[in-house]
GROMACS .gro file of C-alpha atoms in nm:
model
  191
    1PHE     CA    1  -3.153   1.510   2.271
    2PHE     CA    2  -2.899   1.678   2.004
    3GLY     CA    3  -2.799   1.533   1.669
    4GLY     CA    4  -2.568   1.618   1.423
    5GLY     CA    5  -2.400   1.502   1.098
    6GLU     CA    6  -2.031   1.493   0.997
    7ALA     CA    7  -1.883   1.848   1.049
    8SER     CA    8  -1.583   1.972   0.844
    9ALA     CA    9  -1.400   2.298   0.858
   10HIS     CA   10  -1.207   2.536   0.647
   11VAL     CA   11  -0.897   2.662   0.699
   12SER     CA   12  -0.747   2.967   0.455
   13SER     CA   13  -0.392   3.107   0.420
   14THR     CA   14  -0.392   3.480   0.360
   15PHE     CA   15  -0.141   3.558   0.094
   16ASP     CA   16   0.127   3.697   0.242
   17ALA     CA   17   0.179   3.373   0.435
   18LEU     CA   18   0.187   3.190   0.107
   19ALA     CA   19   0.324   3.435  -0.086
   20PRO     CA   20   0.704   3.331  -0.037
   21LEU     CA   21   0.577   2.969  -0.143
   22PHE     CA   22   0.495   3.039  -0.470
   23VAL     CA   23   0.802   3.277  -0.512
   24GLU     CA   24   1.021   2.982  -0.439
   25ALA     CA   25   0.781   2.770  -0.680
   26VAL     CA   26   0.823   2.978  -0.972
   27THR     CA   27   1.214   3.107  -0.895
   28THR     CA   28   1.366   2.757  -0.776
   29CYS     CA   29   1.151   2.522  -0.929
   30GLU     CA   30   1.314   2.268  -1.187
   31ASP     CA   31   1.220   2.381  -1.540
   32TRP     CA   32   1.177   2.032  -1.715
   33ALA     CA   33   0.931   1.886  -1.402
   34ILE     CA   34   0.661   2.177  -1.454
   35ARG     CA   35   0.621   1.992  -1.848
   36GLU     CA   36   0.651   1.694  -1.712
   37THR     CA   37   0.352   1.476  -1.795
   38LYS     CA   38   0.339   1.246  -1.497
   39THR     CA   39   0.460   1.500  -1.247
   40ALA     CA   40   0.183   1.768  -1.422
   41THR     CA   41  -0.065   1.499  -1.335
   42ALA     CA   42   0.039   1.455  -0.986
   43ILE     CA   43   0.013   1.863  -0.934
   44SER     CA   44  -0.320   1.877  -1.034
   45LEU     CA   45  -0.409   1.565  -0.809
   46TYR     CA   46  -0.210   1.692  -0.517
   47LEU     CA   47  -0.463   2.002  -0.608
   48GLY     CA   48  -0.789   1.884  -0.645
   49GLN     CA   49  -0.743   1.708  -0.318
   50PHE     CA   50  -0.749   2.006  -0.145
   51LEU     CA   51  -1.136   2.066  -0.259
   52GLU     CA   52  -1.265   1.670  -0.148
   53VAL     CA   53  -1.470   1.732   0.099
   54SER     CA   54  -1.496   1.442   0.243
   55MET     CA   55  -1.085   1.295   0.350
   56ARG     CA   56  -1.151   0.941   0.198
   57ALA     CA   57  -1.200   1.156  -0.131
   58ARG     CA   58  -0.881   1.333  -0.003
   59LEU     CA   59  -0.706   1.019   0.069
   60LEU     CA   60  -0.841   0.839  -0.254
   61THR     CA   61  -0.710   1.160  -0.442
   62LEU     CA   62  -0.394   1.169  -0.311
   63MET     CA   63  -0.322   0.794  -0.337
   64MET     CA   64  -0.308   0.824  -0.697
   65VAL     CA   65  -0.070   1.097  -0.704
   66LEU     CA   66   0.158   0.822  -0.551
   67GLU     CA   67  -0.001   0.599  -0.857
   68VAL     CA   68   0.061   0.898  -1.123
   69LEU     CA   69   0.454   0.885  -0.974
   70ALA     CA   70   0.531   0.551  -0.910
   71PRO     CA   71   0.828   0.396  -1.134
   72ASP     CA   72   0.779   0.201  -1.396
   73LEU     CA   73   0.909  -0.155  -1.312
   74PRO     CA   74   0.940  -0.488  -1.543
   75LYS     CA   75   0.847  -0.819  -1.397
   76HIS     CA   76   1.141  -1.067  -1.305
   77GLU     CA   77   1.289  -1.223  -1.624
   78ALA     CA   78   1.125  -1.599  -1.582
   79ALA     CA   79   0.806  -1.397  -1.520
   80ILE     CA   80   0.822  -1.242  -1.830
   81ALA     CA   81   0.966  -1.551  -2.000
   82MET     CA   82   0.619  -1.732  -1.934
   83LEU     CA   83   0.383  -1.422  -2.032
   84GLU     CA   84   0.560  -1.432  -2.333
   85LYS     CA   85   0.532  -1.828  -2.398
   86MET     CA   86   0.182  -1.781  -2.317
   87ALA     CA   87   0.127  -1.488  -2.532
   88LEU     CA   88   0.264  -1.688  -2.845
   89ASP     CA   89   0.000  -1.958  -2.763
   90ILE     CA   90  -0.248  -1.734  -2.759
   91ASN     CA   91  -0.170  -1.619  -3.089
   92LYS     CA   92  -0.095  -1.960  -3.254
   93ARG     CA   93  -0.510  -2.037  -3.126
   94LEU     CA   94  -0.611  -1.678  -3.275
   95LEU     CA   95  -0.440  -1.766  -3.622
   96GLU     CA   96  -0.722  -2.081  -3.619
   97ALA     CA   97  -1.107  -2.054  -3.712
   98ILE     CA   98  -1.259  -1.991  -3.313
   99ASP     CA   99  -1.592  -1.832  -3.232
  100GLU     CA  100  -1.628  -1.496  -3.182
  101GLU     CA  101  -1.694  -1.580  -2.784
  102GLU     CA  102  -1.406  -1.778  -2.806
  103ARG     CA  103  -1.173  -1.469  -2.977
  104PHE     CA  104  -1.290  -1.251  -2.743
  105ALA     CA  105  -1.261  -1.368  -2.446
  106LEU     CA  106  -0.828  -1.528  -2.586
  107GLU     CA  107  -0.798  -1.125  -2.690
  108SER     CA  108  -0.897  -1.010  -2.337
  109LEU     CA  109  -0.659  -1.230  -2.167
  110GLN     CA  110  -0.362  -1.131  -2.437
  111ARG     CA  111  -0.440  -0.742  -2.344
  112GLU     CA  112  -0.390  -0.887  -1.963
  113PHE     CA  113  -0.053  -1.039  -2.031
  114ASP     CA  114   0.059  -0.696  -2.199
  115PHE     CA  115  -0.026  -0.514  -1.834
  116ARG     CA  116   0.121  -0.819  -1.626
  117ARG     CA  117   0.456  -0.784  -1.729
  118GLU     CA  118   0.467  -0.469  -1.436
  119THR     CA  119   0.496  -0.526  -1.155
  120SER     CA  120   0.193  -0.440  -0.927
  121ILE     CA  121   0.109  -0.129  -0.863
  122ARG     CA  122   0.183  -0.193  -0.479
  123ARG     CA  123   0.500  -0.272  -0.486
  124ARG     CA  124   0.551   0.041  -0.741
  125VAL     CA  125   0.412   0.219  -0.481
  126ARG     CA  126   0.687   0.061  -0.231
  127GLU     CA  127   0.970   0.091  -0.450
  128LEU     CA  128   0.896   0.488  -0.501
  129VAL     CA  129   0.869   0.566  -0.139
  130LYS     CA  130   1.164   0.400  -0.087
  131THR     CA  131   1.386   0.620  -0.350
  132GLY     CA  132   1.219   0.904  -0.418
  133VAL     CA  133   1.355   1.237  -0.408
  134GLY     CA  134   1.294   1.502  -0.135
  135LEU     CA  135   1.171   1.220   0.116
  136ALA     CA  136   1.358   1.291   0.435
  137HIS     CA  137   1.221   1.015   0.626
  138ALA     CA  138   1.520   0.884   0.905
  139ASP     CA  139   1.354   0.518   0.799
  140ARG     CA  140   1.200   0.448   0.432
  141ASP     CA  141   1.201   0.088   0.476
  142GLN     CA  142   0.939   0.196   0.780
  143LEU     CA  143   0.796   0.451   0.562
  144ALA     CA  144   0.752   0.290   0.285
  145ARG     CA  145   0.593   0.037   0.506
  146GLU     CA  146   0.335   0.301   0.622
  147VAL     CA  147   0.208   0.412   0.250
  148VAL     CA  148   0.158   0.010   0.171
  149ARG     CA  149  -0.083  -0.005   0.484
  150ALA     CA  150  -0.194   0.317   0.341
  151TYR     CA  151  -0.213   0.187  -0.008
  152ASP     CA  152  -0.396  -0.154   0.131
  153LEU     CA  153  -0.643   0.068   0.308
  154ARG     CA  154  -0.726   0.266  -0.073
  155GLY     CA  155  -0.806  -0.085  -0.159
  156LYS     CA  156  -1.045  -0.171   0.115
  157ILE     CA  157  -1.230   0.164   0.014
  158VAL     CA  158  -1.237   0.135  -0.274
  159HIS     CA  159  -1.405  -0.262  -0.312
  160THR     CA  160  -1.573  -0.284  -0.017
  161GLY     CA  161  -1.631   0.078   0.085
  162VAL     CA  162  -1.544   0.009   0.478
  163ALA     CA  163  -1.300   0.151   0.711
  164SER     CA  164  -1.286   0.346   1.046
  165ASP     CA  165  -1.238   0.704   1.028
  166ASP     CA  166  -0.942   0.682   1.264
  167ASP     CA  167  -0.779   0.478   1.014
  168VAL     CA  168  -0.869   0.734   0.721
  169TYR     CA  169  -0.685   0.994   0.901
  170THR     CA  170  -0.384   0.818   1.025
  171ALA     CA  171  -0.281   0.695   0.672
  172HIS     CA  172  -0.403   1.020   0.539
  173ASP     CA  173  -0.177   1.214   0.753
  174THR     CA  174   0.079   0.998   0.609
  175ILE     CA  175   0.020   0.999   0.236
  176PHE     CA  176  -0.026   1.378   0.225
  177HIS     CA  177   0.340   1.442   0.386
  178THR     CA  178   0.503   1.169   0.184
  179VAL     CA  179   0.326   1.287  -0.118
  180LYS     CA  180   0.441   1.674  -0.031
  181ALA     CA  181   0.793   1.594   0.016
  182LEU     CA  182   0.790   1.347  -0.310
  183LEU     CA  183   0.624   1.627  -0.523
  184ARG     CA  184   0.876   1.894  -0.345
  185GLY     CA  185   1.201   1.647  -0.415
  186ARG     CA  186   1.093   1.617  -0.786
  187LEU     CA  187   1.036   1.979  -0.843
  188GLY     CA  188   1.416   2.062  -0.638
  189LEU     CA  189   1.258   2.252  -0.423
  190GLN     CA  190   1.355   2.232  -0.029
  191GLN     CA  191   1.203   2.045   0.245
   0.00000   0.00000   0.00000
């Protein structure tokens, strides 16, 4: 009988192999992109995922890169109008004499309405893939579907902890290549 735990391997590259990448990054990278906060955070997360031991942790970290880079998109005007109407009703009620629990609940709902003015992160990630600079994928719609499928897997992992290793590896591969291309595009580097 033979038993074992999870196995992993790490591959190192010599500096000679990586030097051209560093030279390209330093000499051709768009200066504004490095100073821009979202890009700096995305790069930090991208680099940090290499330090993660499990593939699930790497996938989740790469998903955070997409979340950081995803564009801010407002909801449809009709939805915003409804949110504003409800916010006015809440504000009116908060001016009345109410107990502390009701005040806490209404203030919490008020903050949630502010958050609800934007579209879902899932839709924002889809839009990032459809319009992001640097992606040379032949069918952006297909890639967007694959990325959203991986994003849904992320939700499953976070909320239930359940996902097959095959699904995790497939999702990681899709997200890794997508994030790498998006970052290179954002920095003005060739693919």
